[in-house]
Amino acid sequence: MRAVVVRGCGNPASVAVVDGAEAEPGPGEVVVRAEAMGVGYVDVMASRGLYAYFPGPGSSPGLEVAGVVESTGPGVPPGLVGQRVLGLPAFGGLAEAVAVSADRVLPLDDGMEPDVAVALGVNALVAEIGLGRAGIGPDGRVLVRGAGGGIGALATQIAAAHGAHVTAVTSGPDRARALLASGATRTVGRDEAPALERDVDIVVDTVGGPELADHLRLLAPNGHYLLCGAAGGVPSGADLEVIVEMFHSSPTLHAFSLNSVGAADLRASWARVSALVGTGKVTGIVAERYPLAAGPEALRAVERGGAFGKVVLHP
Ligand SMILES: NC(=O)c1ccc[n+]([C@@H]2O[C@H](COP(=O)([O-])OP(=O)(O)OC[C@H]3O[C@@H](n4cnc5c(N)ncnc54)[C@H](OP(=O)(O)O)[C@@H]3O)[C@@H](O)[C@H]2O)c1
């Protein structure tokens, strides 16, 4: 079985496509035979050795795979064999087949293409559940930081689908155009955002870093700040002290990771995402497609950034 494997973590990482042992389902697991695999920035961080849950050299990155259940392990109903699913492995997903906990396997609607499923994948689930926890509703004022990225683009679409007014903070005219076409009310440049009105109900932040405080200050009274990524670096304690400065406007700061979400909530969110796809208000956008043999190149494409949508591998 071929897989994209990190041989040495670092920047640059040493990554190769290798032929290894077939995937076997352990207790509570299924093996998903891949038809499409999603590549995300988190895989770049893993290959650099910067992601806590990545097992390290010798392992494959990859957190999302769409395909067919090929076999089931002890404790899993054999009736799952043959089902089309989106699987969310704890890494190992850039491979022809991968063992996934049966709790993290989600059914694909008839007609949902594998490429679309992985283009939605982790990003749509983070955006949908995160926005729900922050209380998204019609006419809400939402600001998305890193809006041109994987999570940001889906947060923009999903918030707009709820009837919210979305300000998309992004880095260039092409991304701005694509975000307006995805439902954003307006776009602003990264440098412009800190000077905006302080009237935002929900900030979705996938960037973090030292500018986090400037964006926290944009919250209206009782606003929610959803910190779900750190593409710009991990914020320091000093960046977070602004929450005390803002005490009397009762801000809420949510840290949100999909790792904390249980099986039932994952399934419910995926059903809501699939329903939004059915309405045409949310789409899984594919930026680039590569064969598995070009996996290292696909990782470099994600590392370079700039593409709008998902980088997808095919077996
Ligand atoms: N919470 C979770 O469960 C979860 C799950 C998966 C990933 N993540 C994390 O979420 C983060 C984003 O993931 P992603 O897949 O959306 O990444 P991504 O596709 O690379 O998007 C990040 C976006 O942030 C913006 N950006 C990057 N560096 C920046 C900087 N220094 N200053 C300002 N903006 C910057 C860019 O958007 P613009 O060009 O539009 O500005 C970029 O496209 C990563 O840290 C990832 O590890 C979290």
Coordinates of N, CA and C and ligand atoms in Angstrom, one line a residue, residues 40-42 45 51 63 122-123 126 145-152 169-171 175 179 190 206-207 211 228-232 256-259 302, ligand 1:
G40 N -4.0 19.6 4.1 CA -4.3 20.9 4.8 C -3.0 21.4 5.4
Y41 N -3.1 22.7 5.9 CA -1.9 23.3 6.5 C -1.5 22.5 7.8
V42 N -2.4 21.9 8.4 CA -2.1 21.1 9.6 C -1.1 20.0 9.2
M45 N 2.3 21.5 9.2 CA 2.8 21.7 10.5 C 3.3 20.4 11.1
Y51 N 3.2 19.7 15.3 CA 1.9 19.4 15.7 C 1.9 18.3 16.7
L63 N -5.6 14.0 7.6 CA -6.7 14.0 8.5 C -8.1 13.7 7.9
V122 N -12.6 18.4 7.4 CA -12.3 18.9 8.7 C -12.7 20.4 8.7
N123 N -12.4 21.1 7.6 CA -12.6 22.6 7.6 C -14.1 23.0 7.8
V126 N -15.1 22.1 11.5 CA -14.6 23.2 12.5 C -15.4 24.4 12.4
R145 N -11.1 35.9 10.1 CA -9.7 36.1 9.9 C -9.0 34.9 9.3
G146 N -8.2 35.2 8.2 CA -7.7 34.0 7.5 C -8.8 33.5 6.6
A147 N -9.7 34.4 6.1 CA -10.9 34.0 5.3 C -10.6 33.3 4.0
G148 N -9.4 33.5 3.4 CA -9.1 32.8 2.2 C -8.5 31.4 2.4
G149 N -8.3 31.0 3.7 CA -7.7 29.7 4.0 C -8.8 28.7 4.0
G150 N -8.4 27.4 4.4 CA -9.4 26.3 4.3 C -10.6 26.5 5.3
I151 N -10.3 26.7 6.6 CA -11.4 26.9 7.5 C -12.1 28.2 7.3
G152 N -11.3 29.2 7.0 CA -11.9 30.6 6.8 C -12.9 30.6 5.7
V169 N -11.6 38.9 6.2 CA -10.2 39.5 6.3 C -9.3 38.6 5.5
T170 N -8.7 39.2 4.4 CA -7.9 38.3 3.5 C -6.8 39.1 2.9
S171 N -6.0 38.4 2.0 CA -4.7 39.0 1.7 C -4.6 39.5 0.2
R175 N -8.4 36.4 -3.8 CA -9.1 35.8 -2.7 C -10.3 36.6 -2.3
L179 N -14.1 35.3 -2.2 CA -14.9 35.3 -0.9 C -16.2 36.1 -1.1
R190 N -5.7 42.5 5.6 CA -5.2 42.1 6.9 C -4.9 43.4 7.7
T206 N -8.6 32.0 12.6 CA -7.8 30.8 12.3 C -6.3 31.2 12.3
V207 N -6.0 32.5 12.6 CA -4.6 33.0 12.5 C -3.9 33.1 13.8
E211 N -1.4 39.6 16.6 CA -2.4 40.6 16.3 C -3.8 40.1 16.9
C228 N -9.7 29.2 16.5 CA -9.7 27.8 16.1 C -8.4 27.5 15.3
G229 N -7.4 28.3 15.3 CA -6.2 28.0 14.6 C -5.1 29.0 14.9
A230 N -3.9 28.7 14.4 CA -2.8 29.6 14.8 C -1.8 29.6 13.6
A231 N -2.4 29.9 12.4 CA -1.6 29.9 11.2 C -0.6 31.1 11.2
G232 N -0.8 32.1 12.1 CA 0.1 33.2 12.2 C 1.0 33.1 13.5
F256 N -11.3 26.4 20.3 CA -12.1 25.3 19.7 C -11.2 24.4 18.9
S257 N -11.2 23.1 19.2 CA -10.5 22.1 18.4 C -11.5 20.9 18.1
L258 N -11.4 20.5 16.9 CA -12.3 19.3 16.5 C -12.0 18.1 17.3
N259 N -10.8 18.0 17.9 CA -10.4 16.8 18.6 C -11.3 16.6 19.9
V302 N 0.5 23.4 -0.5 CA -0.2 23.9 0.6 C 0.7 24.8 1.4
Ligands
LIG1 N1 -9.6 23.9 15.5 C1 -9.4 22.8 14.8 O1 -9.9 21.7 15.1 C2 -8.4 22.8 13.6 C3 -8.5 21.8 12.6 C4 -7.7 21.9 11.5 C5 -6.7 22.9 11.4 N2 -6.6 23.8 12.5 C6 -5.7 24.9 12.4 O2 -6.3 26.1 11.9 C7 -5.3 26.9 11.3 C8 -5.8 27.3 9.9 O3 -5.9 26.1 9.1 P1 -6.3 26.1 7.6 O4 -6.3 24.7 7.1 O5 -7.5 27.0 7.4 O6 -5.0 26.9 7.0 P2 -4.8 27.7 5.7 O7 -5.6 27.1 4.6 O8 -3.3 27.8 5.5 O9 -5.4 29.1 6.0 C9 -4.8 30.0 6.9 C10 -5.1 31.4 6.4 O10 -4.7 32.4 7.3 C11 -4.2 33.5 6.7 N3 -2.8 33.7 7.2 C12 -1.8 32.9 7.2 N4 -0.7 33.4 7.8 C13 -1.1 34.6 8.3 C14 -0.4 35.6 9.0 N5 0.8 35.5 9.4 N6 -1.1 36.7 9.3 C15 -2.4 36.9 8.9 N7 -3.1 35.9 8.2 C16 -2.4 34.8 7.9 C17 -4.2 33.2 5.2 O11 -5.5 33.7 4.7 P3 -5.7 35.0 3.9 O12 -4.6 35.0 2.8 O13 -7.0 35.0 3.4 O14 -5.4 36.2 4.8 C18 -4.2 31.7 5.2 O15 -4.7 31.2 4.0 C19 -4.0 26.1 11.3 O16 -3.3 26.6 12.4 C20 -4.4 24.7 11.6 O17 -3.5 23.9 12.3 C21 -7.5 23.8 13.5

